[in-house]
XYZ file of N, CA and C in Angstrom:
696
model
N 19.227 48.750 74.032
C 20.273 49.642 73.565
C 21.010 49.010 72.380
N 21.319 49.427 71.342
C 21.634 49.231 70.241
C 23.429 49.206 70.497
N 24.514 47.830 70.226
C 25.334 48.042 70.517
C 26.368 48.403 69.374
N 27.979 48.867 69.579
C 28.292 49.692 68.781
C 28.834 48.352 67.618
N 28.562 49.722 66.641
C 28.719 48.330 65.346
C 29.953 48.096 64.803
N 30.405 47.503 64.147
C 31.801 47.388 63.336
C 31.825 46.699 61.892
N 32.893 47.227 61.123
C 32.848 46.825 59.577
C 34.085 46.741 58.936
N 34.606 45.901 58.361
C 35.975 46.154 57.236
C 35.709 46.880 56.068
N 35.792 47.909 55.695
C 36.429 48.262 54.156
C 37.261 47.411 53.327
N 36.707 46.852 52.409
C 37.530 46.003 51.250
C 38.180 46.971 50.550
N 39.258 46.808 50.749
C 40.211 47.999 50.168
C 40.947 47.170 49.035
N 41.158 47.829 47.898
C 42.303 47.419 46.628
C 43.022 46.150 46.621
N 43.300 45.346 46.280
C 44.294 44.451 46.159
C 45.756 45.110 46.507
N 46.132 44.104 47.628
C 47.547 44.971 47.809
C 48.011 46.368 48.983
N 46.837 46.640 49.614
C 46.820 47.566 50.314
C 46.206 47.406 51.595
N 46.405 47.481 52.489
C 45.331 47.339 54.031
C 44.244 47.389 53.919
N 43.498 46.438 55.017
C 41.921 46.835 54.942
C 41.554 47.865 56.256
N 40.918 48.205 56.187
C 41.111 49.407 57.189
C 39.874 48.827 57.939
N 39.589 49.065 59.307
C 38.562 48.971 60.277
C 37.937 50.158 60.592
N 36.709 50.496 59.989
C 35.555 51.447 60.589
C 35.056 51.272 61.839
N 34.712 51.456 63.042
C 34.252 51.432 64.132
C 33.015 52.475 64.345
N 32.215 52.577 64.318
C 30.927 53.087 64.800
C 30.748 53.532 66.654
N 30.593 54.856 66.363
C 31.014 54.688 68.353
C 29.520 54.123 68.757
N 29.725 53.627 70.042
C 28.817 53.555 70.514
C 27.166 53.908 71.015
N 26.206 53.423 70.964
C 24.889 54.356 70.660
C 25.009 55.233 72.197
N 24.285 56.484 72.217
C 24.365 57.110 73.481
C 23.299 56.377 74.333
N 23.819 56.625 75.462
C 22.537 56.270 76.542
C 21.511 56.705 76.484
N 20.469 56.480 76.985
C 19.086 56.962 76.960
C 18.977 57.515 78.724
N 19.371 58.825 78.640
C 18.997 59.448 80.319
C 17.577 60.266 80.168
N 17.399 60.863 80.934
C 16.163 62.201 81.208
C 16.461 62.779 82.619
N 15.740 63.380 82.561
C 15.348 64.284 84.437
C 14.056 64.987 84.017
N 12.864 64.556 85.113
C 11.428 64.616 85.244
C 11.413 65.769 85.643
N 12.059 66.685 86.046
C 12.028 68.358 86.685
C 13.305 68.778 87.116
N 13.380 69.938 87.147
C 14.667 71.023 87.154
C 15.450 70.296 88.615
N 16.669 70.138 89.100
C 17.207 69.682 90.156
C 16.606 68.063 90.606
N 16.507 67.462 89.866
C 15.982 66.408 90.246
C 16.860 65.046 89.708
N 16.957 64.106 90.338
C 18.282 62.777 89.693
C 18.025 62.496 88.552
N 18.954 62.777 87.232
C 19.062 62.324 86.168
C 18.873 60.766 86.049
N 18.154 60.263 85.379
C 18.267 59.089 84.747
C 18.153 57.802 83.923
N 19.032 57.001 83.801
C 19.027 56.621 82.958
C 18.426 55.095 82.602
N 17.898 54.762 81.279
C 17.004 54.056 81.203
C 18.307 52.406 80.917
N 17.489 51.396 81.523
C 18.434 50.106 81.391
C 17.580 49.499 80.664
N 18.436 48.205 79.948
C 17.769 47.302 79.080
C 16.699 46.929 79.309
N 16.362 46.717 80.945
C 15.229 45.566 80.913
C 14.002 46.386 80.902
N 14.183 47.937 81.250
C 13.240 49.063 80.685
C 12.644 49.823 81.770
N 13.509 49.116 83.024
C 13.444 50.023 84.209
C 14.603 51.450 84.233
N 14.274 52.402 84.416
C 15.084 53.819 84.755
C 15.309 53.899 85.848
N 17.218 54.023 85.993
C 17.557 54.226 87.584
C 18.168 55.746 87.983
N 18.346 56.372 88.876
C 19.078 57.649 88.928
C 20.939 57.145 88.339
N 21.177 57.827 87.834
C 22.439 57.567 87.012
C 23.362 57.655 88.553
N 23.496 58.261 89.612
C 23.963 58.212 90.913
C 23.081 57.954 92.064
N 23.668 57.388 92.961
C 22.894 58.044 93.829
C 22.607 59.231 94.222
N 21.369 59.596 95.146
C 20.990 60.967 95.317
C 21.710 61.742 95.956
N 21.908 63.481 95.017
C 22.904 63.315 96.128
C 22.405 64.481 96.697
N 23.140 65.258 97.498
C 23.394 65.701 98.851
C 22.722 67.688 98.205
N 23.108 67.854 97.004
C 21.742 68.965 96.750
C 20.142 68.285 96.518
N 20.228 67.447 95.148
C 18.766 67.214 95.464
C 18.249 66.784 96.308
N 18.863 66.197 97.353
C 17.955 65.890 98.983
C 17.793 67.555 99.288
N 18.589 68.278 99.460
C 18.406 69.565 100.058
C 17.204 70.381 99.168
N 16.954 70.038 97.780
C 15.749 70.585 97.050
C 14.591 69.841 97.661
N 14.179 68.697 97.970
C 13.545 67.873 98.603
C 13.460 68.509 99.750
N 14.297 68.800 101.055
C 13.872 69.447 102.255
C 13.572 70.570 101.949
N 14.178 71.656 100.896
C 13.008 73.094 100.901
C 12.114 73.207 100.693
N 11.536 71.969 99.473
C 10.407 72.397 99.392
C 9.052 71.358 100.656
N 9.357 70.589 101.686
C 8.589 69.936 101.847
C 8.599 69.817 103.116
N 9.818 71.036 103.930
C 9.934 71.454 105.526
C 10.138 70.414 105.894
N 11.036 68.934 105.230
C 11.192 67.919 105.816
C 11.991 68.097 107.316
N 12.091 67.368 107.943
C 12.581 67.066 109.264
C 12.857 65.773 109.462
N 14.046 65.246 110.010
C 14.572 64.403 110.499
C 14.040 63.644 111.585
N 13.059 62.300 111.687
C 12.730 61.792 113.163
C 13.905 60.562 113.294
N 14.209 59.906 112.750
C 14.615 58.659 112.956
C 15.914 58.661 114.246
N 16.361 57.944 114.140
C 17.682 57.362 115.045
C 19.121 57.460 114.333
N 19.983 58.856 114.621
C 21.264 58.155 113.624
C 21.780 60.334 113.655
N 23.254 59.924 112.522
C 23.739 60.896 112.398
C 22.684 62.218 111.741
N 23.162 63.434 111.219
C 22.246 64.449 110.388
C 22.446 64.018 108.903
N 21.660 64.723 107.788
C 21.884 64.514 106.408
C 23.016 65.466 106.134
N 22.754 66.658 106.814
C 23.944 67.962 106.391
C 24.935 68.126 106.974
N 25.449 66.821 108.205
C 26.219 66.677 109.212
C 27.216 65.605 109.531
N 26.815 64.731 108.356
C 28.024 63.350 108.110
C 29.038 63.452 108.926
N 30.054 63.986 109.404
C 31.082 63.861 109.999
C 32.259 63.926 109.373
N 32.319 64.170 108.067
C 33.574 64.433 107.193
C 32.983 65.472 105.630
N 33.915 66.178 105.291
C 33.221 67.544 104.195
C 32.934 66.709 103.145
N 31.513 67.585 102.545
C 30.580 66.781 101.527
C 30.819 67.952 100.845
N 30.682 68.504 99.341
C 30.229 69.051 98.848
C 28.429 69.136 97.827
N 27.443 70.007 97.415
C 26.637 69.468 97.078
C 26.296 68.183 95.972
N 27.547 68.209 95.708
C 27.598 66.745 94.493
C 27.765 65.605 94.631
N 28.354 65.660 96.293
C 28.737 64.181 96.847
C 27.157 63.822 97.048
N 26.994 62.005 97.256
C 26.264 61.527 97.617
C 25.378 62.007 98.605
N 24.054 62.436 99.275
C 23.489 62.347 100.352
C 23.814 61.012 101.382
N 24.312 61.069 102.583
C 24.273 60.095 103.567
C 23.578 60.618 104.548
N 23.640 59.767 105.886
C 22.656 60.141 107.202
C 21.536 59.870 106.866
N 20.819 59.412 105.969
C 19.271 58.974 105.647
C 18.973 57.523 105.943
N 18.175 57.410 106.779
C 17.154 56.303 106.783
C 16.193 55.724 105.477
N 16.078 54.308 105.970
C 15.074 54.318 104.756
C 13.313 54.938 105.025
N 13.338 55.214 105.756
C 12.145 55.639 105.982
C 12.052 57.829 105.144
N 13.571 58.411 105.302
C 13.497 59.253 104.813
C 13.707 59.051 103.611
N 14.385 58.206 102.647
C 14.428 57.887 101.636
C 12.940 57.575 100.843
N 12.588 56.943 101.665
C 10.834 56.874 100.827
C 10.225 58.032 100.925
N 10.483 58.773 101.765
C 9.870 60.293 101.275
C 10.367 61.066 100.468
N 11.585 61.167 100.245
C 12.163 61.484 98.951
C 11.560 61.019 97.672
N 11.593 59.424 98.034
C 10.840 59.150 96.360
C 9.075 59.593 96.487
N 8.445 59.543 97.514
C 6.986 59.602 97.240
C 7.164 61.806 97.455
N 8.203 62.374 97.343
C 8.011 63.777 97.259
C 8.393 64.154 95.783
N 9.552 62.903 95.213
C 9.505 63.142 93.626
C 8.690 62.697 92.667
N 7.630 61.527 93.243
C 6.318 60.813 92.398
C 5.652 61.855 91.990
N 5.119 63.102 93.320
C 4.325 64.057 93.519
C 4.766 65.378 92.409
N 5.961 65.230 92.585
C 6.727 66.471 91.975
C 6.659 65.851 90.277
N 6.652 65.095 89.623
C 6.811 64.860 88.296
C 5.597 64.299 87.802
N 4.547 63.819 88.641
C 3.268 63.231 88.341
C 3.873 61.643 87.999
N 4.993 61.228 88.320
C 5.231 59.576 87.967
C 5.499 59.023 89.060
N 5.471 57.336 88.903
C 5.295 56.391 89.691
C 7.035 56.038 90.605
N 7.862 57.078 91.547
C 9.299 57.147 91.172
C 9.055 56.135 92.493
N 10.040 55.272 92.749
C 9.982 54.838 93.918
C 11.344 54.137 94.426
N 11.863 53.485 95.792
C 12.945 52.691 95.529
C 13.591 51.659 94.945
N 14.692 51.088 94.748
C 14.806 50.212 93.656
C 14.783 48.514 95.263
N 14.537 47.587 94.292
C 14.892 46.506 95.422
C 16.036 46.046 94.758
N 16.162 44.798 95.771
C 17.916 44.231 95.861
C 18.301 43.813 94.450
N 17.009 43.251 94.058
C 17.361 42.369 92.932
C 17.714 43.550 91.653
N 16.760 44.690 91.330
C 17.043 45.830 90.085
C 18.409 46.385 90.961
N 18.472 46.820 91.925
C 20.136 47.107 92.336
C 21.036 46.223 91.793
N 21.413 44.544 92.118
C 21.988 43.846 91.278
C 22.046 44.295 89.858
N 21.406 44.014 89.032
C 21.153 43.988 87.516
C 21.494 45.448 87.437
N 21.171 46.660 87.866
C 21.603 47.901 87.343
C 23.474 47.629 87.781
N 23.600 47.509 88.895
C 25.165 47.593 89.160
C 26.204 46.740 88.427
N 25.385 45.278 88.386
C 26.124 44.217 87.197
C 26.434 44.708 85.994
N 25.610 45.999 85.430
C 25.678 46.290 83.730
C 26.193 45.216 82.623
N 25.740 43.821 83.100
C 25.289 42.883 82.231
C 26.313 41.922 82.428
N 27.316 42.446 83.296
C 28.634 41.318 83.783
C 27.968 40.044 84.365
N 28.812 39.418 84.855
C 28.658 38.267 85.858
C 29.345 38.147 86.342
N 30.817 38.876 86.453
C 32.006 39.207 87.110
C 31.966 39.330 88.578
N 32.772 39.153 90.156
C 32.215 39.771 90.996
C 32.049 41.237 91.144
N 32.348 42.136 90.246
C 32.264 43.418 90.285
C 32.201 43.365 89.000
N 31.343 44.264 88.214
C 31.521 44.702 86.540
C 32.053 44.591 86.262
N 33.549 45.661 86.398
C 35.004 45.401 85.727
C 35.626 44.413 85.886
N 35.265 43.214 86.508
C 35.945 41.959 86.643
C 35.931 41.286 88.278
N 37.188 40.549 88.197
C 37.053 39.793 88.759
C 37.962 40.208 90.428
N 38.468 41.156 90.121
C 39.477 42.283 91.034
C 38.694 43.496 91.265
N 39.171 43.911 92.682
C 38.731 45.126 92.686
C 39.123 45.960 92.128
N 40.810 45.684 91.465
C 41.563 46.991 91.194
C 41.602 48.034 91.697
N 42.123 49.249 91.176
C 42.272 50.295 91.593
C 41.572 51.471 91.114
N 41.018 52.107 91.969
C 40.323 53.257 90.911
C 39.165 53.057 90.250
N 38.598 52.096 90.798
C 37.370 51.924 90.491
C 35.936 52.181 91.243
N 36.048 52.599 92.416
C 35.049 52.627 92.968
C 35.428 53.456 94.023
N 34.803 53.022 95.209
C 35.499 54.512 96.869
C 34.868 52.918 98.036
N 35.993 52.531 98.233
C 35.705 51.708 99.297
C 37.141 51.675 100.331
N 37.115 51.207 101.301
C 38.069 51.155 102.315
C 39.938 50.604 101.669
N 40.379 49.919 100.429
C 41.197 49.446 99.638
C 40.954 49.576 98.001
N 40.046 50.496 97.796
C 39.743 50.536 96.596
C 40.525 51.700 95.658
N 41.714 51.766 96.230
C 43.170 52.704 95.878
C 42.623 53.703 94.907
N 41.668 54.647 95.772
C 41.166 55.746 95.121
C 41.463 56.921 96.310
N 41.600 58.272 96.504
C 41.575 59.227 97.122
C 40.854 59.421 98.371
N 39.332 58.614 98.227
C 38.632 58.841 99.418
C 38.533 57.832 100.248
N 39.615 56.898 99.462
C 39.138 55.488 100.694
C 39.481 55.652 101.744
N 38.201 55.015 102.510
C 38.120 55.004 104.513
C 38.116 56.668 104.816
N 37.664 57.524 103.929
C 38.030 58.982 104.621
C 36.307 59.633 104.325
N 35.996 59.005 103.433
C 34.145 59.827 103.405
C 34.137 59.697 101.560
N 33.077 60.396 101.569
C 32.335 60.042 100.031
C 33.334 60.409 99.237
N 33.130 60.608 97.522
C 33.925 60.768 96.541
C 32.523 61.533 96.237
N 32.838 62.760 95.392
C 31.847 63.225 94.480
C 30.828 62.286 93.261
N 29.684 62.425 93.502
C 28.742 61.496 92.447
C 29.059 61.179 90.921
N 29.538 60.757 90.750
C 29.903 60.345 88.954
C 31.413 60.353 88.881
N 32.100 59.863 89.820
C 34.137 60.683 90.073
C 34.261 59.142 89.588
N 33.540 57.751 89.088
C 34.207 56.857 88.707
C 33.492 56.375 87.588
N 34.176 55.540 86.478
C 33.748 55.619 85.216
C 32.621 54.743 85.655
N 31.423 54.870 84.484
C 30.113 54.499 84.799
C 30.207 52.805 84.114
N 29.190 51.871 84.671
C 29.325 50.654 83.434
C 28.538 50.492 82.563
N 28.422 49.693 82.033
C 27.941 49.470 79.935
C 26.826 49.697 80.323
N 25.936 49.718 81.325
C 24.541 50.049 81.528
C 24.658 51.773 81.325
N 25.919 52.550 81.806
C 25.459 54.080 82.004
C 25.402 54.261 83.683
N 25.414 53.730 84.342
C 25.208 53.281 85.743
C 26.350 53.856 86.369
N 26.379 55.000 86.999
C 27.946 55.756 87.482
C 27.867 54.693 89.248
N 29.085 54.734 89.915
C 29.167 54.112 90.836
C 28.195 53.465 91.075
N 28.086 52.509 90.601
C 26.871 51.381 90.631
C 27.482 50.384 91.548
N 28.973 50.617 92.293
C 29.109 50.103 93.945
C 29.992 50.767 94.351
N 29.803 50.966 95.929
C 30.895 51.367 96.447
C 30.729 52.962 96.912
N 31.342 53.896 97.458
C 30.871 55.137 98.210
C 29.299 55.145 99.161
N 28.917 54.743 99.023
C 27.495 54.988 99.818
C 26.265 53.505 99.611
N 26.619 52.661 100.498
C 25.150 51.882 100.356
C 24.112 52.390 100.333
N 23.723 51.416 99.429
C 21.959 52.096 98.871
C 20.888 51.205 99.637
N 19.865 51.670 99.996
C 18.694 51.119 100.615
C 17.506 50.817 99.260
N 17.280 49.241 99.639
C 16.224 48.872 98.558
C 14.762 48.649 99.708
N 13.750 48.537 99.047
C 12.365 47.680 99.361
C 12.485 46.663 99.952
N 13.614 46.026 99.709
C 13.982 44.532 99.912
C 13.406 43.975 101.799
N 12.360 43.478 101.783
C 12.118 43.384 103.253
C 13.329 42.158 103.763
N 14.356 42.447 104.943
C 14.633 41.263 105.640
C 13.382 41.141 107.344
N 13.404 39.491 106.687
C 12.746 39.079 108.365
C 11.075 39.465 107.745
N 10.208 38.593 108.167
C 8.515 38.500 108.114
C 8.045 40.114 108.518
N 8.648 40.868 109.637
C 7.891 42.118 109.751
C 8.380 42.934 108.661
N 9.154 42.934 108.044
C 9.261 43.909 107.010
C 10.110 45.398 108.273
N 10.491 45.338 109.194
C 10.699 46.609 109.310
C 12.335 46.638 109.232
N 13.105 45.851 108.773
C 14.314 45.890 108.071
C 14.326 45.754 107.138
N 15.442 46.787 105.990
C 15.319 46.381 104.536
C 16.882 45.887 104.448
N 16.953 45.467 102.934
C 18.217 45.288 102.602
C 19.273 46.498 101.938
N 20.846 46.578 102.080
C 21.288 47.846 101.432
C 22.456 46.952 100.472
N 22.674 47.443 99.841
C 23.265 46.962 98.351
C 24.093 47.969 98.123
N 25.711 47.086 97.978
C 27.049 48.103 96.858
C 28.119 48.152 97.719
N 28.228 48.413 99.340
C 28.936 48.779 99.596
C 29.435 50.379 100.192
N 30.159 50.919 100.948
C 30.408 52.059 100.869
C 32.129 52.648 101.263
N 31.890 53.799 101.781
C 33.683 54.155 101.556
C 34.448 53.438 102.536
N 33.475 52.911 103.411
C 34.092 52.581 104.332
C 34.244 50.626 104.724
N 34.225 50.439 103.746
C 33.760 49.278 103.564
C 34.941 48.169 102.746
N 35.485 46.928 103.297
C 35.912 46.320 102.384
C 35.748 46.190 100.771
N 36.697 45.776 100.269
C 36.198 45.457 98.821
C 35.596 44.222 99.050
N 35.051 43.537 99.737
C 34.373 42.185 99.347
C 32.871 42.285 99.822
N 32.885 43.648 100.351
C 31.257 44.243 99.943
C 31.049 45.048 98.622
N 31.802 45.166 97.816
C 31.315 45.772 96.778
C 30.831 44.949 95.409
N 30.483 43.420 96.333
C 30.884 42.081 95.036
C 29.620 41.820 94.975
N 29.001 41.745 93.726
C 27.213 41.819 93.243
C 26.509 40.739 94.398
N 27.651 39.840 94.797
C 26.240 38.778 95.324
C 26.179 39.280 97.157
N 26.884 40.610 97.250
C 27.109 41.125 98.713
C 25.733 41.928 98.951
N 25.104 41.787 100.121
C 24.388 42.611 100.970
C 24.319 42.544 102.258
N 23.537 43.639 102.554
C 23.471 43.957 104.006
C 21.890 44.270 104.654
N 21.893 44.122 105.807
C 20.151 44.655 106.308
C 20.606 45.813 107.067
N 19.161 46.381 107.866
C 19.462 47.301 108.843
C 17.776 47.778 109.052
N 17.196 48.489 110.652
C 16.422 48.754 110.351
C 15.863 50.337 109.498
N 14.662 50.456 109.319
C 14.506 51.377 108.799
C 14.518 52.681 109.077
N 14.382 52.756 110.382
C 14.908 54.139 111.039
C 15.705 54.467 111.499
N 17.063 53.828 110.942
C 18.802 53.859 111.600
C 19.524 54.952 110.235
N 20.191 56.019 110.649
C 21.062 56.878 109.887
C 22.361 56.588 110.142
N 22.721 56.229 109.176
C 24.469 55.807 109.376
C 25.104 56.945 108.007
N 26.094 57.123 108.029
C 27.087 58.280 107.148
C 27.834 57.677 106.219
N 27.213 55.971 106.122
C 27.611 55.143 105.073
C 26.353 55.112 104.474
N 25.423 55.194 104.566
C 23.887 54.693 103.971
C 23.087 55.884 102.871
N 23.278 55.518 101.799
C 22.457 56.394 101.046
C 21.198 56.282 99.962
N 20.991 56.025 98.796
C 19.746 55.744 98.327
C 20.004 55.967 96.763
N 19.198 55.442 95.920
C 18.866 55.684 94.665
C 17.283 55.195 94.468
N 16.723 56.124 93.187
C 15.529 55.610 92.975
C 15.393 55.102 91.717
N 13.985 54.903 91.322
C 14.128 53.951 89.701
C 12.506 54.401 89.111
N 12.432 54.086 88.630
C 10.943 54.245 87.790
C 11.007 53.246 86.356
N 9.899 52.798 86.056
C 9.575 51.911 84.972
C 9.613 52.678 83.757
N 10.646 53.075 82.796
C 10.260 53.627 81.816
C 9.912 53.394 80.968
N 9.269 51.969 80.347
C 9.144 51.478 79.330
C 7.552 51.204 78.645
């Protein structure tokens, strides 16, 4: 990504020099088919969904594919506190989450799949090293976690994109809904790792070097998903 440029005007003897500023280059997003997660491409040339998925395109995903729920845990359309279709999808397992991505591979003819711990890091960092992007505080208003002095804390999701995105383009890249990666914990692989944090969650899970496991067929109303694809 090309970053934004800057220049002085040599102005007259005697008079101000004035500062030109160049805004910033736009992001590079897409969407592979109609209702499907926008997103956007990161430096290292992997494409992540600019949100997590949320709670319509899972529902485009169950019309067209008569999905059904087996696992262990709450519903997707039944969280326990009001979602609208823009909030995040929760109640998903990772096991329904991989059908999501292997029903959008199918649906766009590309390789879409989940992200692991480590592209979760690096997309959510947007190039910081801070414990959170914006620094070194959680502050306020930055994210949807249990003290994260926003509207939905400890009460359920925030609508998908309701907090400013970071220098990657990366909208809540922590915090409202843990995301489930590939990430195997333990030799059998049948736990993965979840990454970010959610509403219900301290701020000292929303800090890049924070994660969590769980197995793969557990639905919790904190647990949600993003996918990624190689765009480069």
């Amino acid at each position: 990504m090309l970053a934004a440029l800057a220049w002085l005007a040599l102005a007259p003897a005697g008079q101000a020099q004035q500062r030109f500023v160049l805004p910033e280059a736009q992001k590079l997003t897409f969407s592979d088919c109609q209702g499907c997660p926008p997103m956007v491409v990161l430096p290292s040339g992997l494409a992540i969904s600019q949100t997590p998925v949320t709670k319509a395109q899972f529902a485009l995903f169950v019309r067209e594919t008569n999905f059904t729920q087996q696992d262990w845990g709450c519903v997707w359309g039944e969280p326990e506190f009001p979602q609208a279709p823009n909030h995040p999808v929760v109640c998903v397992s990772w096991n329904d989450a991989a059908a999501f991505a292997a029903w959008l591979a199918t649906k766009s003819g590309k390789p879409y799949r989940l992200p692991t711990l480590d592209e979760m890091r690096y997309a959510a960092a947007g190039g910081e090293s801070s414990p959170y992007w914006w620094g070194q505080d959680v502050g306020t208003g930055r994210a949807n976690c249990r003290q994260c002095g926003s509207k939905w804390d400890g009460k359920g999701t925030a609508p998908a994109a309701t907090f400013k995105p970071n220098r990657y383009g990366v909208s809540d890249a922590v915090g409202n809904v843990w995301v489930w990666t590939t990430t195997c914990h333990g030799s059998a692989c049948n736990e993965r790792m979840l990454f970010g944090g959610a509403w219900s969650s301290p701020p000292s899970d929303l800090r890049a070097t924070r994660s969590i496991w769980n197995e793969i067929g557990l639905r919790f109303n904190t647990y949600g998903f993003r996918v990624v694809i190689d765009a480069s």
